[in-house]
Amino acid sequence: RRVEQRFAAHYPQFDVHVARARVVKGEGIELRGLTISDPTRTGPAATLLEVDQIMISCATDLVQLAQGKPQIDAVTVRRPTLRAACLRDGTWSVARLLPLPSFGTRSPPVTIEQATVEVFDRRQGQIASAPTWRLAAGKLTLTPESSPGGHHAIKRFKFRGTAVCDYVQRVS
């Protein structure tokens, strides 16, 4: 429950749930069934993020894990679904997910596999049961880049990968 509590502390305005977390000896921490939902919304877009599996590559030394500060070497996110709604006022529902949580002093490389982004248009006030637009990505890699500004610098990532969507055959 410690992992769920850390995500929930970062996102106090949302309902956060982690179905299961376990230490995989010699590999790191595996999370299953992460969901982040907006309790003020209804319909399918109320769940902003669902992730089937997150593998956090880190030392599995129990002392480091008990202190809550393991050195994270890499993160692999498998089968996430991000549901983004453009709201009546023109803002995006998922904007409140930023900044992303930081669980260490440095940002590790992140690999995202089999991702889906569903976009809903709520500007007219209707609650659509199906997304207006859908993007599917096979594999994306986010590599942190150095930026000036020390500890308070804006985190920058270099994106690399491919995706397909409803109206485009392939984006690289």
CSV table of C-alpha atoms in Angstrom, one decimal:
chain,number,residue,atom,x,y,z
A,1,ARG,CA,0.0,0.0,0.0
A,2,ARG,CA,3.0,2.3,0.4
A,3,VAL,CA,3.2,2.8,-3.4
A,4,GLU,CA,-0.5,3.6,-3.7
A,5,GLN,CA,-0.1,6.1,-0.8
A,6,ARG,CA,2.8,7.9,-2.6
A,7,PHE,CA,0.7,8.2,-5.8
A,8,ALA,CA,-2.3,9.3,-3.8
A,9,ALA,CA,-0.2,12.0,-2.0
A,10,HIS,CA,0.9,13.4,-5.3
A,11,TYR,CA,-2.7,13.4,-6.7
A,12,PRO,CA,-4.9,14.3,-3.7
A,13,GLN,CA,-7.7,15.5,-6.0
A,14,PHE,CA,-8.1,12.1,-7.6
A,15,ASP,CA,-9.1,8.6,-6.6
A,16,VAL,CA,-5.9,6.4,-6.9
A,17,HIS,CA,-5.8,2.7,-6.7
A,18,VAL,CA,-3.0,0.1,-7.1
A,19,ALA,CA,-4.4,-3.5,-7.3
A,20,ARG,CA,-1.1,-5.2,-6.5
A,21,ALA,CA,2.5,-4.3,-5.8
A,22,ARG,CA,5.3,-6.8,-5.3
A,23,VAL,CA,9.1,-7.0,-5.1
A,24,VAL,CA,10.6,-9.1,-7.8
A,25,LYS,CA,14.0,-10.3,-6.5
A,26,GLY,CA,16.8,-9.0,-8.6
A,27,GLU,CA,14.6,-7.0,-10.9
A,28,GLY,CA,12.6,-4.3,-8.9
A,29,ILE,CA,9.1,-3.5,-8.0
A,30,GLU,CA,6.1,-4.6,-10.1
A,31,LEU,CA,2.8,-2.7,-9.9
A,32,ARG,CA,-0.4,-4.0,-11.4
A,33,GLY,CA,-3.7,-2.3,-12.0
A,34,LEU,CA,-2.9,1.4,-11.4
A,35,THR,CA,-6.0,3.6,-11.9
A,36,ILE,CA,-6.3,7.4,-11.4
A,37,SER,CA,-9.9,8.7,-11.6
A,38,ASP,CA,-11.5,12.1,-11.2
A,39,PRO,CA,-14.3,11.7,-8.6
A,40,THR,CA,-16.1,14.8,-10.0
A,41,ARG,CA,-16.6,13.3,-13.4
A,42,THR,CA,-18.8,10.6,-14.8
A,43,GLY,CA,-18.6,8.4,-17.9
A,44,PRO,CA,-15.6,6.6,-19.3
A,45,ALA,CA,-13.4,9.7,-19.3
A,46,ALA,CA,-13.7,9.9,-15.5
A,47,THR,CA,-10.8,7.4,-15.4
A,48,LEU,CA,-7.9,9.5,-16.6
A,49,LEU,CA,-5.3,6.7,-16.5
A,50,GLU,CA,-5.3,2.9,-16.3
A,51,VAL,CA,-2.1,1.0,-16.4
A,52,ASP,CA,-1.9,-2.8,-16.5
A,53,GLN,CA,1.7,-3.1,-15.4
A,54,ILE,CA,4.5,-0.9,-14.3
A,55,MET,CA,8.0,-2.4,-13.7
A,56,ILE,CA,10.3,-0.2,-11.7
A,57,SER,CA,13.9,-1.4,-12.1
A,58,CYS,CA,15.7,-0.9,-8.9
A,59,ALA,CA,17.7,-2.7,-6.2
A,60,THR,CA,15.6,-5.0,-4.2
A,61,ASP,CA,17.5,-4.6,-1.0
A,62,LEU,CA,14.9,-4.6,1.8
A,63,VAL,CA,16.7,-1.9,3.7
A,64,GLN,CA,16.6,0.6,0.8
A,65,LEU,CA,13.0,-0.3,0.0
A,66,ALA,CA,12.0,0.1,3.7
A,67,GLN,CA,13.5,3.6,3.7
A,68,GLY,CA,11.4,4.4,0.7
A,69,LYS,CA,14.2,5.7,-1.5
A,70,PRO,CA,15.4,3.1,-3.9
A,71,GLN,CA,17.7,4.1,-6.7
A,72,ILE,CA,15.4,3.7,-9.8
A,73,ASP,CA,17.3,2.7,-13.0
A,74,ALA,CA,14.4,2.5,-15.4
A,75,VAL,CA,10.6,2.3,-15.6
A,76,THR,CA,8.6,0.2,-18.0
A,77,VAL,CA,4.9,1.0,-18.4
A,78,ARG,CA,2.9,-1.7,-20.1
A,79,ARG,CA,-0.6,-1.3,-21.6
A,80,PRO,CA,-1.6,2.1,-20.3
A,81,THR,CA,-4.8,3.9,-21.4
A,82,LEU,CA,-4.8,7.7,-21.0
A,83,ARG,CA,-8.3,9.3,-21.4
A,84,ALA,CA,-8.1,13.0,-22.2
A,85,ALA,CA,-11.2,15.1,-22.3
A,86,CYS,CA,-11.3,18.6,-23.7
A,87,LEU,CA,-13.7,20.2,-21.2
A,88,ARG,CA,-16.3,23.0,-21.7
A,89,ASP,CA,-13.8,25.7,-20.7
A,90,GLY,CA,-11.2,24.4,-23.2
A,91,THR,CA,-8.9,22.9,-20.6
A,92,TRP,CA,-7.8,19.3,-20.8
A,93,SER,CA,-8.7,16.9,-18.0
A,94,VAL,CA,-5.3,15.2,-18.0
A,95,ALA,CA,-3.4,18.5,-17.5
A,96,ARG,CA,-3.9,17.9,-13.8
A,97,LEU,CA,-1.7,14.8,-14.0
A,98,LEU,CA,1.3,17.1,-14.5
A,99,PRO,CA,3.8,17.4,-13.2
A,100,LEU,CA,4.4,13.7,-13.0
A,101,PRO,CA,5.4,12.3,-9.6
A,102,SER,CA,9.0,12.1,-8.8
A,103,PHE,CA,10.2,9.3,-6.5
A,104,GLY,CA,13.9,10.0,-6.6
A,105,THR,CA,16.6,12.6,-7.2
A,106,ARG,CA,16.9,11.9,-10.9
A,107,SER,CA,14.5,10.9,-13.7
A,108,PRO,CA,15.1,7.4,-15.1
A,109,PRO,CA,14.4,6.5,-18.7
A,110,VAL,CA,10.8,5.3,-19.2
A,111,THR,CA,9.6,2.8,-21.8
A,112,ILE,CA,5.9,2.8,-22.6
A,113,GLU,CA,4.6,-0.3,-24.4
A,114,GLN,CA,1.2,-0.9,-26.1
A,115,ALA,CA,-0.2,2.5,-25.0
A,116,THR,CA,-3.7,3.9,-25.9
A,117,VAL,CA,-4.7,7.5,-25.8
A,118,GLU,CA,-8.4,8.2,-26.0
A,119,VAL,CA,-9.6,11.8,-26.6
A,120,PHE,CA,-13.1,12.9,-25.7
A,121,ASP,CA,-14.6,16.3,-26.7
A,122,ARG,CA,-16.7,17.8,-23.8
A,123,ARG,CA,-16.8,21.4,-25.0
A,124,GLN,CA,-20.5,21.1,-26.0
A,125,GLY,CA,-21.3,19.6,-22.6
A,126,GLN,CA,-22.2,16.2,-23.8
A,127,ILE,CA,-20.9,13.1,-22.1
A,128,ALA,CA,-19.7,10.8,-24.9
A,129,SER,CA,-19.7,7.1,-24.2
A,130,ALA,CA,-17.0,6.6,-27.0
A,131,PRO,CA,-13.9,8.6,-27.6
A,132,THR,CA,-13.8,11.1,-30.4
A,133,TRP,CA,-10.3,10.0,-31.4
A,134,ARG,CA,-7.9,7.2,-30.4
A,135,LEU,CA,-4.1,6.8,-30.7
A,136,ALA,CA,-2.3,3.5,-30.2
A,137,ALA,CA,1.4,3.4,-29.7
A,138,GLY,CA,3.5,0.2,-30.0
A,139,LYS,CA,6.6,1.4,-28.0
A,140,LEU,CA,7.6,4.9,-26.8
A,141,THR,CA,10.9,5.7,-25.0
A,142,LEU,CA,11.2,8.8,-22.9
A,143,THR,CA,14.8,9.6,-22.1
A,144,PRO,CA,15.5,12.4,-19.6
A,145,GLU,CA,17.6,15.3,-20.8
A,146,SER,CA,19.7,17.6,-18.6
A,147,SER,CA,18.3,21.1,-18.2
A,148,PRO,CA,19.8,24.1,-16.4
A,149,GLY,CA,18.2,25.2,-13.1
A,150,GLY,CA,19.2,22.6,-10.6
A,151,HIS,CA,16.6,20.8,-8.5
A,152,HIS,CA,13.8,23.1,-9.5
A,153,ALA,CA,14.4,22.8,-13.3
A,154,ILE,CA,11.6,21.8,-15.6
A,155,LYS,CA,12.0,18.1,-16.5
A,156,ARG,CA,12.6,17.5,-20.2
A,157,PHE,CA,12.3,14.2,-22.0
A,158,LYS,CA,13.3,13.1,-25.5
A,159,PHE,CA,10.5,11.1,-27.1
A,160,ARG,CA,11.2,8.3,-29.5
A,161,GLY,CA,8.7,5.8,-30.9
A,162,THR,CA,5.8,5.0,-33.3
A,163,ALA,CA,2.1,5.3,-33.1
A,164,VAL,CA,-1.0,4.9,-35.2
A,165,CYS,CA,-4.4,6.6,-34.9
A,166,ASP,CA,-7.8,6.8,-36.5
A,167,TYR,CA,-6.9,9.1,-39.3
A,168,VAL,CA,-3.1,8.5,-39.7
A,169,GLN,CA,-1.5,5.2,-40.6
A,170,ARG,CA,1.8,5.8,-38.7
A,171,VAL,CA,3.6,8.5,-36.7
A,172,SER,CA,7.3,8.1,-36.0
